[in-house]
Amino acid sequence: MGAETMSIRVGGRTVELSRPDKELFPQDGITKADLADYYRRVARRMLPHLRHRPLMLERHPDGIEGPAFMQKEVPDHFPDWIHRVELPKEGGTVTYALCDDTATLLHLVGQACITPHRFLSTADRADHPDRLVFDLDPPGDDFDLVRRTAQALRELLHDELRLPSLLMTTGSRGLHVLVPLDGREAFDGVRAFARDVAELLAARHPEELTTAPRKQARGGRLYLDVQRNAYAQTAVTPYAVRARPGAPVAAPLAWDDIEDPDLTARRWTLSTVDQLLKDNPWHGAPRGRSLDPARRRLAALTSGG
């Protein structure tokens, strides 16, 4: 029988990992200790995308083949050195965990949190996102459609609206295209802009793309999902492991990667961490932008100007 706990010393703290030999990915033999090792290795890349952002924790106490739950409220038993923020919700408040250091990230692993999902805003300006995200959700396994859509969206954003964008796999089915924002505008305006961009792109490719939230209305088309651009909604964190066989990772990409016909949403996995960390495709990422100039350009496009 394996050890009941494993102590990990990191950042001046000791994190106790209970049941380190517990297989979280039974088909792959990946244990809680393996997941902790992965997150410790990617922490330097991952933490800048986590710091100061409220989290929703995707927990799998019995591994990915057992029951799972999404947790927003910080449990009482979390150590007091984990940062927290209390934010309003309808009829009350929620106290969210913040992952500001490697010790916190490893503590989350100890709680069988396989995937941390983050706010698109920081805790101090929770209603003002500094990221806009388009989730390209395909109807099936046609990843060529996802790649074509990402290319078309980038051309619209970059060439016509003059907005820089970042690309990442979700580790699940599709891709995320993210636009860095300056954080001055509230979610309502950001979501309305994202919806207008998605509707324009769908109108240009009506046989392949849709903005219909209901699956029954999509007719086998790729869904341009902008619903995550809202207060208290979350998106998967770059470098997060997904609870799927093979332990795929939500991985940042360079835009040149979209040309690779072998690209899939699950290209990178926990077991390919060395290759994943070899380069940083988001190094020198653009600063956040205001949407005002892009909104004027979009209005001109949609009015035929």
PDB file of C-alpha atoms in Angstrom:
ATOM      1  CA  MET A   1       0.000   0.000   0.000  1.00  0.00           C
ATOM      2  CA  GLY A   2       1.293   3.468  -0.879  1.00  0.00           C
ATOM      3  CA  ALA A   3       1.847   6.344   1.511  1.00  0.00           C
ATOM      4  CA  GLU A   4      -1.282   7.979   2.977  1.00  0.00           C
ATOM      5  CA  THR A   5       0.199  11.453   2.546  1.00  0.00           C
ATOM      6  CA  MET A   6       3.081  13.086   0.727  1.00  0.00           C
ATOM      7  CA  SER A   7       4.684  16.333   1.845  1.00  0.00           C
ATOM      8  CA  ILE A   8       5.774  18.832  -0.796  1.00  0.00           C
ATOM      9  CA  ARG A   9       7.902  21.785   0.232  1.00  0.00           C
ATOM     10  CA  VAL A  10       7.418  24.744  -2.097  1.00  0.00           C
ATOM     11  CA  GLY A  11       7.629  28.518  -1.746  1.00  0.00           C
ATOM     12  CA  GLY A  12       8.371  28.340   1.961  1.00  0.00           C
ATOM     13  CA  ARG A  13       5.280  26.235   2.644  1.00  0.00           C
ATOM     14  CA  THR A  14       4.628  22.531   3.112  1.00  0.00           C
ATOM     15  CA  VAL A  15       1.695  21.135   1.170  1.00  0.00           C
ATOM     16  CA  GLU A  16       0.299  17.799   2.336  1.00  0.00           C
ATOM     17  CA  LEU A  17      -0.965  15.643  -0.527  1.00  0.00           C
ATOM     18  CA  SER A  18      -3.352  12.985   0.749  1.00  0.00           C
ATOM     19  CA  ARG A  19      -3.575   9.640  -1.080  1.00  0.00           C
ATOM     20  CA  PRO A  20      -0.828  10.555  -3.577  1.00  0.00           C
ATOM     21  CA  ASP A  21      -1.099   7.126  -5.232  1.00  0.00           C
ATOM     22  CA  LYS A  22      -4.800   7.607  -5.977  1.00  0.00           C
ATOM     23  CA  GLU A  23      -5.306   7.126  -9.728  1.00  0.00           C
ATOM     24  CA  LEU A  24      -7.206  10.132 -11.034  1.00  0.00           C
ATOM     25  CA  PHE A  25      -6.929   8.883 -14.636  1.00  0.00           C
ATOM     26  CA  PRO A  26      -7.337   5.096 -14.228  1.00  0.00           C
ATOM     27  CA  GLN A  27      -6.973   4.223 -17.909  1.00  0.00           C
ATOM     28  CA  ASP A  28      -3.628   6.034 -18.021  1.00  0.00           C
ATOM     29  CA  GLY A  29      -2.336   5.195 -14.550  1.00  0.00           C
ATOM     30  CA  ILE A  30      -1.962   8.909 -13.739  1.00  0.00           C
ATOM     31  CA  THR A  31      -2.016   9.508  -9.997  1.00  0.00           C
ATOM     32  CA  LYS A  32      -2.612  12.530  -7.835  1.00  0.00           C
ATOM     33  CA  ALA A  33       1.176  12.703  -7.301  1.00  0.00           C
ATOM     34  CA  ASP A  34       1.690  12.745 -11.088  1.00  0.00           C
ATOM     35  CA  LEU A  35      -0.807  15.612 -11.420  1.00  0.00           C
ATOM     36  CA  ALA A  36       0.956  17.536  -8.651  1.00  0.00           C
ATOM     37  CA  ASP A  37       4.297  17.024 -10.401  1.00  0.00           C
ATOM     38  CA  TYR A  38       2.833  18.350 -13.656  1.00  0.00           C
ATOM     39  CA  TYR A  39       1.368  21.462 -12.039  1.00  0.00           C
ATOM     40  CA  ARG A  40       4.576  22.137 -10.145  1.00  0.00           C
ATOM     41  CA  ARG A  41       6.503  22.000 -13.425  1.00  0.00           C
ATOM     42  CA  VAL A  42       4.144  24.301 -15.335  1.00  0.00           C
ATOM     43  CA  ALA A  43       3.505  26.699 -12.436  1.00  0.00           C
ATOM     44  CA  ARG A  44       5.877  29.392 -13.712  1.00  0.00           C
ATOM     45  CA  ARG A  45       3.975  29.530 -17.008  1.00  0.00           C
ATOM     46  CA  MET A  46       0.536  28.995 -15.550  1.00  0.00           C
ATOM     47  CA  LEU A  47       0.466  31.303 -12.533  1.00  0.00           C
ATOM     48  CA  PRO A  48       0.460  34.578 -14.502  1.00  0.00           C
ATOM     49  CA  HIS A  49      -2.870  33.416 -15.960  1.00  0.00           C
ATOM     50  CA  LEU A  50      -4.250  32.553 -12.508  1.00  0.00           C
ATOM     51  CA  ARG A  51      -3.055  35.268 -10.134  1.00  0.00           C
ATOM     52  CA  HIS A  52      -5.710  37.516  -8.593  1.00  0.00           C
ATOM     53  CA  ARG A  53      -8.495  35.746 -10.526  1.00  0.00           C
ATOM     54  CA  PRO A  54     -11.426  34.107  -8.732  1.00  0.00           C
ATOM     55  CA  LEU A  55     -11.620  30.387  -9.457  1.00  0.00           C
ATOM     56  CA  MET A  56     -14.190  27.699  -9.980  1.00  0.00           C
ATOM     57  CA  LEU A  57     -12.681  24.348  -9.022  1.00  0.00           C
ATOM     58  CA  GLU A  58     -13.499  21.204 -10.999  1.00  0.00           C
ATOM     59  CA  ARG A  59     -13.024  18.421  -8.465  1.00  0.00           C
ATOM     60  CA  HIS A  60     -12.916  14.664  -9.074  1.00  0.00           C
ATOM     61  CA  PRO A  61     -12.432  12.980  -5.663  1.00  0.00           C
ATOM     62  CA  ASP A  62     -12.741   9.482  -7.146  1.00  0.00           C
ATOM     63  CA  GLY A  63     -10.930  10.217 -10.400  1.00  0.00           C
ATOM     64  CA  ILE A  64     -12.344  11.132 -13.781  1.00  0.00           C
ATOM     65  CA  GLU A  65     -14.526   8.023 -13.932  1.00  0.00           C
ATOM     66  CA  GLY A  66     -16.325   8.919 -10.700  1.00  0.00           C
ATOM     67  CA  PRO A  67     -18.700  11.727  -9.725  1.00  0.00           C
ATOM     68  CA  ALA A  68     -17.403  15.281 -10.152  1.00  0.00           C
ATOM     69  CA  PHE A  69     -18.548  18.662  -8.932  1.00  0.00           C
ATOM     70  CA  MET A  70     -17.804  22.338  -9.593  1.00  0.00           C
ATOM     71  CA  GLN A  71     -16.994  24.387  -6.514  1.00  0.00           C
ATOM     72  CA  LYS A  72     -17.013  28.152  -6.156  1.00  0.00           C
ATOM     73  CA  GLU A  73     -17.232  28.670  -2.385  1.00  0.00           C
ATOM     74  CA  VAL A  74     -13.948  28.129  -0.530  1.00  0.00           C
ATOM     75  CA  PRO A  75     -14.294  25.238   1.947  1.00  0.00           C
ATOM     76  CA  ASP A  76     -13.741  26.057   5.595  1.00  0.00           C
ATOM     77  CA  HIS A  77     -10.859  23.581   5.801  1.00  0.00           C
ATOM     78  CA  PHE A  78      -8.681  25.417   3.253  1.00  0.00           C
ATOM     79  CA  PRO A  79      -5.567  26.819   4.982  1.00  0.00           C
ATOM     80  CA  ASP A  80      -5.695  30.488   5.882  1.00  0.00           C
ATOM     81  CA  TRP A  81      -2.657  31.295   3.691  1.00  0.00           C
ATOM     82  CA  ILE A  82      -4.728  30.689   0.559  1.00  0.00           C
ATOM     83  CA  HIS A  83      -5.945  34.038  -0.703  1.00  0.00           C
ATOM     84  CA  ARG A  84      -9.678  34.614  -0.989  1.00  0.00           C
ATOM     85  CA  VAL A  85     -12.085  37.231  -2.285  1.00  0.00           C
ATOM     86  CA  GLU A  86     -15.731  37.747  -1.390  1.00  0.00           C
ATOM     87  CA  LEU A  87     -17.846  38.836  -4.341  1.00  0.00           C
ATOM     88  CA  PRO A  88     -21.556  39.537  -4.721  1.00  0.00           C
ATOM     89  CA  LYS A  89     -24.065  37.178  -6.255  1.00  0.00           C
ATOM     90  CA  GLU A  90     -27.820  37.430  -6.474  1.00  0.00           C
ATOM     91  CA  GLY A  91     -29.108  37.246  -2.930  1.00  0.00           C
ATOM     92  CA  GLY A  92     -25.730  37.073  -1.216  1.00  0.00           C
ATOM     93  CA  THR A  93     -22.005  36.615  -1.747  1.00  0.00           C
ATOM     94  CA  VAL A  94     -19.500  33.942  -2.741  1.00  0.00           C
ATOM     95  CA  THR A  95     -16.004  33.612  -1.295  1.00  0.00           C
ATOM     96  CA  TYR A  96     -13.730  32.426  -4.095  1.00  0.00           C
ATOM     97  CA  ALA A  97     -10.227  30.998  -3.880  1.00  0.00           C
ATOM     98  CA  LEU A  98      -7.393  32.822  -5.616  1.00  0.00           C
ATOM     99  CA  CYS A  99      -4.376  30.874  -6.841  1.00  0.00           C
ATOM    100  CA  ASP A 100      -1.481  33.285  -6.438  1.00  0.00           C
ATOM    101  CA  ASP A 101       1.391  30.846  -5.876  1.00  0.00           C
ATOM    102  CA  THR A 102       2.598  27.316  -6.512  1.00  0.00           C
ATOM    103  CA  ALA A 103       1.712  26.128  -3.011  1.00  0.00           C
ATOM    104  CA  THR A 104      -1.930  27.020  -3.598  1.00  0.00           C
ATOM    105  CA  LEU A 105      -1.897  25.264  -6.965  1.00  0.00           C
ATOM    106  CA  LEU A 106      -0.593  22.081  -5.338  1.00  0.00           C
ATOM    107  CA  HIS A 107      -3.089  22.346  -2.496  1.00  0.00           C
ATOM    108  CA  LEU A 108      -5.856  22.390  -5.110  1.00  0.00           C
ATOM    109  CA  VAL A 109      -4.423  19.174  -6.566  1.00  0.00           C
ATOM    110  CA  GLY A 110      -4.581  17.705  -3.077  1.00  0.00           C
ATOM    111  CA  GLN A 111      -8.306  18.467  -3.135  1.00  0.00           C
ATOM    112  CA  ALA A 112      -8.606  16.465  -6.398  1.00  0.00           C
ATOM    113  CA  CYS A 113      -9.081  19.653  -8.377  1.00  0.00           C
ATOM    114  CA  ILE A 114      -8.002  18.509 -11.826  1.00  0.00           C
ATOM    115  CA  THR A 115      -9.002  21.699 -13.668  1.00  0.00           C
ATOM    116  CA  PRO A 116      -9.060  25.246 -12.275  1.00  0.00           C
ATOM    117  CA  HIS A 117     -11.410  27.494 -14.254  1.00  0.00           C
ATOM    118  CA  ARG A 118     -10.693  31.217 -13.955  1.00  0.00           C
ATOM    119  CA  PHE A 119     -12.617  34.476 -14.186  1.00  0.00           C
ATOM    120  CA  LEU A 120     -11.893  36.632 -17.241  1.00  0.00           C
ATOM    121  CA  SER A 121     -11.399  39.490 -14.771  1.00  0.00           C
ATOM    122  CA  THR A 122      -9.297  40.046 -11.677  1.00  0.00           C
ATOM    123  CA  ALA A 123     -10.704  40.084  -8.160  1.00  0.00           C
ATOM    124  CA  ASP A 124     -10.277  43.834  -7.695  1.00  0.00           C
ATOM    125  CA  ARG A 125     -12.262  44.630 -10.866  1.00  0.00           C
ATOM    126  CA  ALA A 126     -14.500  41.611 -11.093  1.00  0.00           C
ATOM    127  CA  ASP A 127     -17.026  43.190 -13.473  1.00  0.00           C
ATOM    128  CA  HIS A 128     -14.374  44.545 -15.861  1.00  0.00           C
ATOM    129  CA  PRO A 129     -12.747  41.763 -17.907  1.00  0.00           C
ATOM    130  CA  ASP A 130      -9.216  41.986 -19.248  1.00  0.00           C
ATOM    131  CA  ARG A 131      -9.865  39.060 -21.572  1.00  0.00           C
ATOM    132  CA  LEU A 132     -12.548  38.469 -24.184  1.00  0.00           C
ATOM    133  CA  VAL A 133     -12.974  34.856 -25.265  1.00  0.00           C
ATOM    134  CA  PHE A 134     -14.537  33.189 -28.280  1.00  0.00           C
ATOM    135  CA  ASP A 135     -15.099  29.478 -27.670  1.00  0.00           C
ATOM    136  CA  LEU A 136     -15.118  27.578 -30.964  1.00  0.00           C
ATOM    137  CA  ASP A 137     -17.328  24.587 -30.180  1.00  0.00           C
ATOM    138  CA  PRO A 138     -17.556  22.090 -33.065  1.00  0.00           C
ATOM    139  CA  PRO A 139     -20.561  19.806 -33.605  1.00  0.00           C
ATOM    140  CA  GLY A 140     -18.379  16.709 -33.851  1.00  0.00           C
ATOM    141  CA  ASP A 141     -14.807  15.697 -34.530  1.00  0.00           C
ATOM    142  CA  ASP A 142     -14.225  17.816 -37.658  1.00  0.00           C
ATOM    143  CA  PHE A 143     -11.233  19.777 -36.432  1.00  0.00           C
ATOM    144  CA  ASP A 144     -10.540  21.158 -39.894  1.00  0.00           C
ATOM    145  CA  LEU A 145     -13.705  23.208 -39.404  1.00  0.00           C
ATOM    146  CA  VAL A 146     -12.345  24.493 -36.087  1.00  0.00           C
ATOM    147  CA  ARG A 147      -9.052  25.467 -37.712  1.00  0.00           C
ATOM    148  CA  ARG A 148     -10.803  27.255 -40.598  1.00  0.00           C
ATOM    149  CA  THR A 149     -13.044  29.116 -38.178  1.00  0.00           C
ATOM    150  CA  ALA A 150     -10.109  30.221 -36.044  1.00  0.00           C
ATOM    151  CA  GLN A 151      -8.332  31.537 -39.132  1.00  0.00           C
ATOM    152  CA  ALA A 152     -11.433  33.411 -40.301  1.00  0.00           C
ATOM    153  CA  LEU A 153     -11.977  34.897 -36.840  1.00  0.00           C
ATOM    154  CA  ARG A 154      -8.375  36.021 -36.593  1.00  0.00           C
ATOM    155  CA  GLU A 155      -8.585  37.706 -39.996  1.00  0.00           C
ATOM    156  CA  LEU A 156     -11.734  39.544 -38.919  1.00  0.00           C
ATOM    157  CA  LEU A 157     -10.229  40.610 -35.595  1.00  0.00           C
ATOM    158  CA  HIS A 158      -6.739  41.466 -36.824  1.00  0.00           C
ATOM    159  CA  ASP A 159      -7.167  42.643 -40.389  1.00  0.00           C
ATOM    160  CA  GLU A 160     -10.556  44.359 -40.184  1.00  0.00           C
ATOM    161  CA  LEU A 161     -11.017  45.340 -36.527  1.00  0.00           C
ATOM    162  CA  ARG A 162      -7.294  45.727 -35.726  1.00  0.00           C
ATOM    163  CA  LEU A 163      -7.469  43.716 -32.537  1.00  0.00           C
ATOM    164  CA  PRO A 164      -4.657  41.318 -31.593  1.00  0.00           C
ATOM    165  CA  SER A 165      -5.661  37.860 -30.430  1.00  0.00           C
ATOM    166  CA  LEU A 166      -4.241  34.764 -28.772  1.00  0.00           C
ATOM    167  CA  LEU A 167      -4.993  31.131 -29.545  1.00  0.00           C
ATOM    168  CA  MET A 168      -5.180  28.089 -27.289  1.00  0.00           C
ATOM    169  CA  THR A 169      -6.496  24.547 -27.335  1.00  0.00           C
ATOM    170  CA  THR A 170      -9.179  23.787 -24.787  1.00  0.00           C
ATOM    171  CA  GLY A 171      -7.913  20.267 -24.127  1.00  0.00           C
ATOM    172  CA  SER A 172     -11.490  19.182 -24.788  1.00  0.00           C
ATOM    173  CA  ARG A 173     -13.158  19.725 -28.199  1.00  0.00           C
ATOM    174  CA  GLY A 174     -12.299  23.099 -29.690  1.00  0.00           C
ATOM    175  CA  LEU A 175     -10.164  26.204 -29.517  1.00  0.00           C
ATOM    176  CA  HIS A 176     -10.338  29.463 -27.595  1.00  0.00           C
ATOM    177  CA  VAL A 177      -9.504  32.741 -29.304  1.00  0.00           C
ATOM    178  CA  LEU A 178      -8.761  35.426 -26.710  1.00  0.00           C
ATOM    179  CA  VAL A 179      -8.532  39.188 -27.115  1.00  0.00           C
ATOM    180  CA  PRO A 180      -6.523  41.040 -24.417  1.00  0.00           C
ATOM    181  CA  LEU A 181      -8.493  44.029 -23.077  1.00  0.00           C
ATOM    182  CA  ASP A 182      -7.514  47.081 -21.051  1.00  0.00           C
ATOM    183  CA  GLY A 183     -10.077  46.252 -18.356  1.00  0.00           C
ATOM    184  CA  ARG A 184     -11.916  49.571 -18.558  1.00  0.00           C
ATOM    185  CA  GLU A 185     -15.200  48.255 -19.915  1.00  0.00           C
ATOM    186  CA  ALA A 186     -17.780  46.227 -18.019  1.00  0.00           C
ATOM    187  CA  PHE A 187     -18.864  42.753 -19.057  1.00  0.00           C
ATOM    188  CA  ASP A 188     -22.146  43.829 -20.631  1.00  0.00           C
ATOM    189  CA  GLY A 189     -20.421  45.940 -23.276  1.00  0.00           C
ATOM    190  CA  VAL A 190     -17.704  43.356 -23.886  1.00  0.00           C
ATOM    191  CA  ARG A 191     -20.218  40.544 -24.330  1.00  0.00           C
ATOM    192  CA  ALA A 192     -22.330  42.654 -26.702  1.00  0.00           C
ATOM    193  CA  PHE A 193     -19.254  43.360 -28.822  1.00  0.00           C
ATOM    194  CA  ALA A 194     -18.268  39.675 -28.858  1.00  0.00           C
ATOM    195  CA  ARG A 195     -21.808  38.707 -29.862  1.00  0.00           C
ATOM    196  CA  ASP A 196     -21.787  41.226 -32.749  1.00  0.00           C
ATOM    197  CA  VAL A 197     -18.436  39.890 -33.996  1.00  0.00           C
ATOM    198  CA  ALA A 198     -19.691  36.309 -33.804  1.00  0.00           C
ATOM    199  CA  GLU A 199     -22.906  37.181 -35.628  1.00  0.00           C
ATOM    200  CA  LEU A 200     -20.992  38.892 -38.424  1.00  0.00           C
ATOM    201  CA  LEU A 201     -18.694  35.888 -38.833  1.00  0.00           C
ATOM    202  CA  ALA A 202     -21.648  33.486 -38.785  1.00  0.00           C
ATOM    203  CA  ALA A 203     -23.446  35.583 -41.403  1.00  0.00           C
ATOM    204  CA  ARG A 204     -20.405  35.287 -43.651  1.00  0.00           C
ATOM    205  CA  HIS A 205     -20.308  31.483 -43.262  1.00  0.00           C
ATOM    206  CA  PRO A 206     -23.948  30.508 -42.631  1.00  0.00           C
ATOM    207  CA  GLU A 207     -23.557  26.888 -43.662  1.00  0.00           C
ATOM    208  CA  GLU A 208     -20.704  26.221 -41.216  1.00  0.00           C
ATOM    209  CA  LEU A 209     -21.152  28.613 -38.279  1.00  0.00           C
ATOM    210  CA  THR A 210     -23.903  29.601 -35.881  1.00  0.00           C
ATOM    211  CA  THR A 211     -24.474  31.706 -32.774  1.00  0.00           C
ATOM    212  CA  ALA A 212     -27.502  29.653 -31.662  1.00  0.00           C
ATOM    213  CA  PRO A 213     -27.094  28.621 -27.997  1.00  0.00           C
ATOM    214  CA  ARG A 214     -29.565  25.723 -28.298  1.00  0.00           C
ATOM    215  CA  LYS A 215     -28.022  22.587 -29.777  1.00  0.00           C
ATOM    216  CA  GLN A 216     -31.234  21.740 -31.594  1.00  0.00           C
ATOM    217  CA  ALA A 217     -30.955  24.997 -33.552  1.00  0.00           C
ATOM    218  CA  ARG A 218     -27.341  24.577 -34.652  1.00  0.00           C
ATOM    219  CA  GLY A 219     -27.975  22.188 -37.497  1.00  0.00           C
ATOM    220  CA  GLY A 220     -24.559  20.536 -37.357  1.00  0.00           C
ATOM    221  CA  ARG A 221     -22.710  23.853 -37.463  1.00  0.00           C
ATOM    222  CA  LEU A 222     -19.849  25.070 -35.258  1.00  0.00           C
ATOM    223  CA  TYR A 223     -21.107  27.161 -32.358  1.00  0.00           C
ATOM    224  CA  LEU A 224     -19.402  30.527 -31.819  1.00  0.00           C
ATOM    225  CA  ASP A 225     -19.884  30.683 -28.055  1.00  0.00           C
ATOM    226  CA  VAL A 226     -19.460  34.094 -26.380  1.00  0.00           C
ATOM    227  CA  GLN A 227     -21.495  33.282 -23.241  1.00  0.00           C
ATOM    228  CA  ARG A 228     -18.393  33.094 -21.035  1.00  0.00           C
ATOM    229  CA  ASN A 229     -17.999  36.862 -21.350  1.00  0.00           C
ATOM    230  CA  ALA A 230     -20.133  37.593 -18.307  1.00  0.00           C
ATOM    231  CA  TYR A 231     -19.683  38.329 -14.622  1.00  0.00           C
ATOM    232  CA  ALA A 232     -18.891  35.191 -12.561  1.00  0.00           C
ATOM    233  CA  GLN A 233     -18.551  33.020 -15.681  1.00  0.00           C
ATOM    234  CA  THR A 234     -15.256  31.187 -16.108  1.00  0.00           C
ATOM    235  CA  ALA A 235     -12.996  29.766 -18.806  1.00  0.00           C
ATOM    236  CA  VAL A 236     -10.405  27.020 -18.621  1.00  0.00           C
ATOM    237  CA  THR A 237      -6.978  28.268 -17.530  1.00  0.00           C
ATOM    238  CA  PRO A 238      -4.027  27.954 -19.923  1.00  0.00           C
ATOM    239  CA  TYR A 239      -1.951  24.854 -19.053  1.00  0.00           C
ATOM    240  CA  ALA A 240      -4.821  23.305 -17.062  1.00  0.00           C
ATOM    241  CA  VAL A 241      -5.310  19.549 -17.339  1.00  0.00           C
ATOM    242  CA  ARG A 242      -8.756  18.388 -18.486  1.00  0.00           C
ATOM    243  CA  ALA A 243     -10.633  15.488 -16.954  1.00  0.00           C
ATOM    244  CA  ARG A 244     -10.552  13.312 -20.042  1.00  0.00           C
ATOM    245  CA  PRO A 245      -8.683  10.097 -20.879  1.00  0.00           C
ATOM    246  CA  GLY A 246      -5.063  10.836 -21.710  1.00  0.00           C
ATOM    247  CA  ALA A 247      -5.022  13.937 -19.454  1.00  0.00           C
ATOM    248  CA  PRO A 248      -5.111  16.514 -22.293  1.00  0.00           C
ATOM    249  CA  VAL A 249      -4.001  20.069 -21.541  1.00  0.00           C
ATOM    250  CA  ALA A 250      -5.435  23.454 -22.470  1.00  0.00           C
ATOM    251  CA  ALA A 251      -2.342  24.720 -24.262  1.00  0.00           C
ATOM    252  CA  PRO A 252      -1.367  28.127 -25.651  1.00  0.00           C
ATOM    253  CA  LEU A 253      -0.566  28.070 -29.363  1.00  0.00           C
ATOM    254  CA  ALA A 254       1.195  30.301 -31.845  1.00  0.00           C
ATOM    255  CA  TRP A 255      -1.040  31.386 -34.711  1.00  0.00           C
ATOM    256  CA  ASP A 256       1.237  29.521 -37.118  1.00  0.00           C
ATOM    257  CA  ASP A 257       0.158  26.288 -35.414  1.00  0.00           C
ATOM    258  CA  ILE A 258      -3.290  26.635 -36.965  1.00  0.00           C
ATOM    259  CA  GLU A 259      -1.782  25.627 -40.300  1.00  0.00           C
ATOM    260  CA  ASP A 260      -0.912  22.162 -38.966  1.00  0.00           C
ATOM    261  CA  PRO A 261      -3.484  19.659 -40.318  1.00  0.00           C
ATOM    262  CA  ASP A 262      -2.683  17.336 -37.398  1.00  0.00           C
ATOM    263  CA  LEU A 263      -3.639  19.908 -34.767  1.00  0.00           C
ATOM    264  CA  THR A 264      -6.428  18.867 -32.402  1.00  0.00           C
ATOM    265  CA  ALA A 265      -7.888  20.235 -29.181  1.00  0.00           C
ATOM    266  CA  ARG A 266      -6.069  17.448 -27.317  1.00  0.00           C
ATOM    267  CA  ARG A 267      -2.677  17.759 -28.996  1.00  0.00           C
ATOM    268  CA  TRP A 268      -0.874  18.367 -25.690  1.00  0.00           C
ATOM    269  CA  THR A 269      -1.144  16.128 -22.643  1.00  0.00           C
ATOM    270  CA  LEU A 270       0.279  15.812 -19.166  1.00  0.00           C
ATOM    271  CA  SER A 271       2.789  13.286 -20.500  1.00  0.00           C
ATOM    272  CA  THR A 272       4.171  15.722 -23.106  1.00  0.00           C
ATOM    273  CA  VAL A 273       4.956  18.462 -20.593  1.00  0.00           C
ATOM    274  CA  ASP A 274       8.611  18.717 -21.634  1.00  0.00           C
ATOM    275  CA  GLN A 275       7.628  19.458 -25.221  1.00  0.00           C
ATOM    276  CA  LEU A 276       4.846  21.780 -24.067  1.00  0.00           C
ATOM    277  CA  LEU A 277       7.272  23.916 -22.055  1.00  0.00           C
ATOM    278  CA  LYS A 278       9.977  23.991 -24.714  1.00  0.00           C
ATOM    279  CA  ASP A 279       8.609  27.224 -26.188  1.00  0.00           C
ATOM    280  CA  ASN A 280       6.269  29.920 -24.924  1.00  0.00           C
ATOM    281  CA  PRO A 281       3.994  30.834 -27.839  1.00  0.00           C
ATOM    282  CA  TRP A 282       2.490  33.722 -25.855  1.00  0.00           C
ATOM    283  CA  HIS A 283       5.823  35.333 -25.016  1.00  0.00           C
ATOM    284  CA  GLY A 284       5.535  39.048 -25.677  1.00  0.00           C
ATOM    285  CA  ALA A 285       1.736  38.886 -25.806  1.00  0.00           C
ATOM    286  CA  PRO A 286       0.113  42.189 -26.820  1.00  0.00           C
ATOM    287  CA  ARG A 287      -1.153  44.651 -24.256  1.00  0.00           C
ATOM    288  CA  GLY A 288      -4.847  44.907 -23.583  1.00  0.00           C
ATOM    289  CA  ARG A 289      -6.807  47.167 -25.908  1.00  0.00           C
ATOM    290  CA  SER A 290      -9.884  49.321 -25.697  1.00  0.00           C
ATOM    291  CA  LEU A 291     -12.772  48.036 -27.788  1.00  0.00           C
ATOM    292  CA  ASP A 292     -13.947  51.511 -28.811  1.00  0.00           C
ATOM    293  CA  PRO A 293     -12.004  51.800 -32.113  1.00  0.00           C
ATOM    294  CA  ALA A 294     -12.842  48.206 -33.011  1.00  0.00           C
ATOM    295  CA  ARG A 295     -16.514  48.835 -32.216  1.00  0.00           C
ATOM    296  CA  ARG A 296     -16.571  51.741 -34.676  1.00  0.00           C
ATOM    297  CA  ARG A 297     -14.926  49.583 -37.355  1.00  0.00           C
ATOM    298  CA  LEU A 298     -17.409  46.794 -36.675  1.00  0.00           C
ATOM    299  CA  ALA A 299     -20.322  49.182 -37.003  1.00  0.00           C
ATOM    300  CA  ALA A 300     -18.983  50.314 -40.374  1.00  0.00           C
ATOM    301  CA  LEU A 301     -18.700  46.697 -41.541  1.00  0.00           C
ATOM    302  CA  THR A 302     -22.209  45.734 -40.463  1.00  0.00           C
ATOM    303  CA  SER A 303     -23.753  48.892 -41.955  1.00  0.00           C
ATOM    304  CA  GLY A 304     -21.998  48.332 -45.266  1.00  0.00           C
ATOM    305  CA  GLY A 305     -19.770  51.363 -44.790  1.00  0.00           C
TER     306      GLY A 305
END
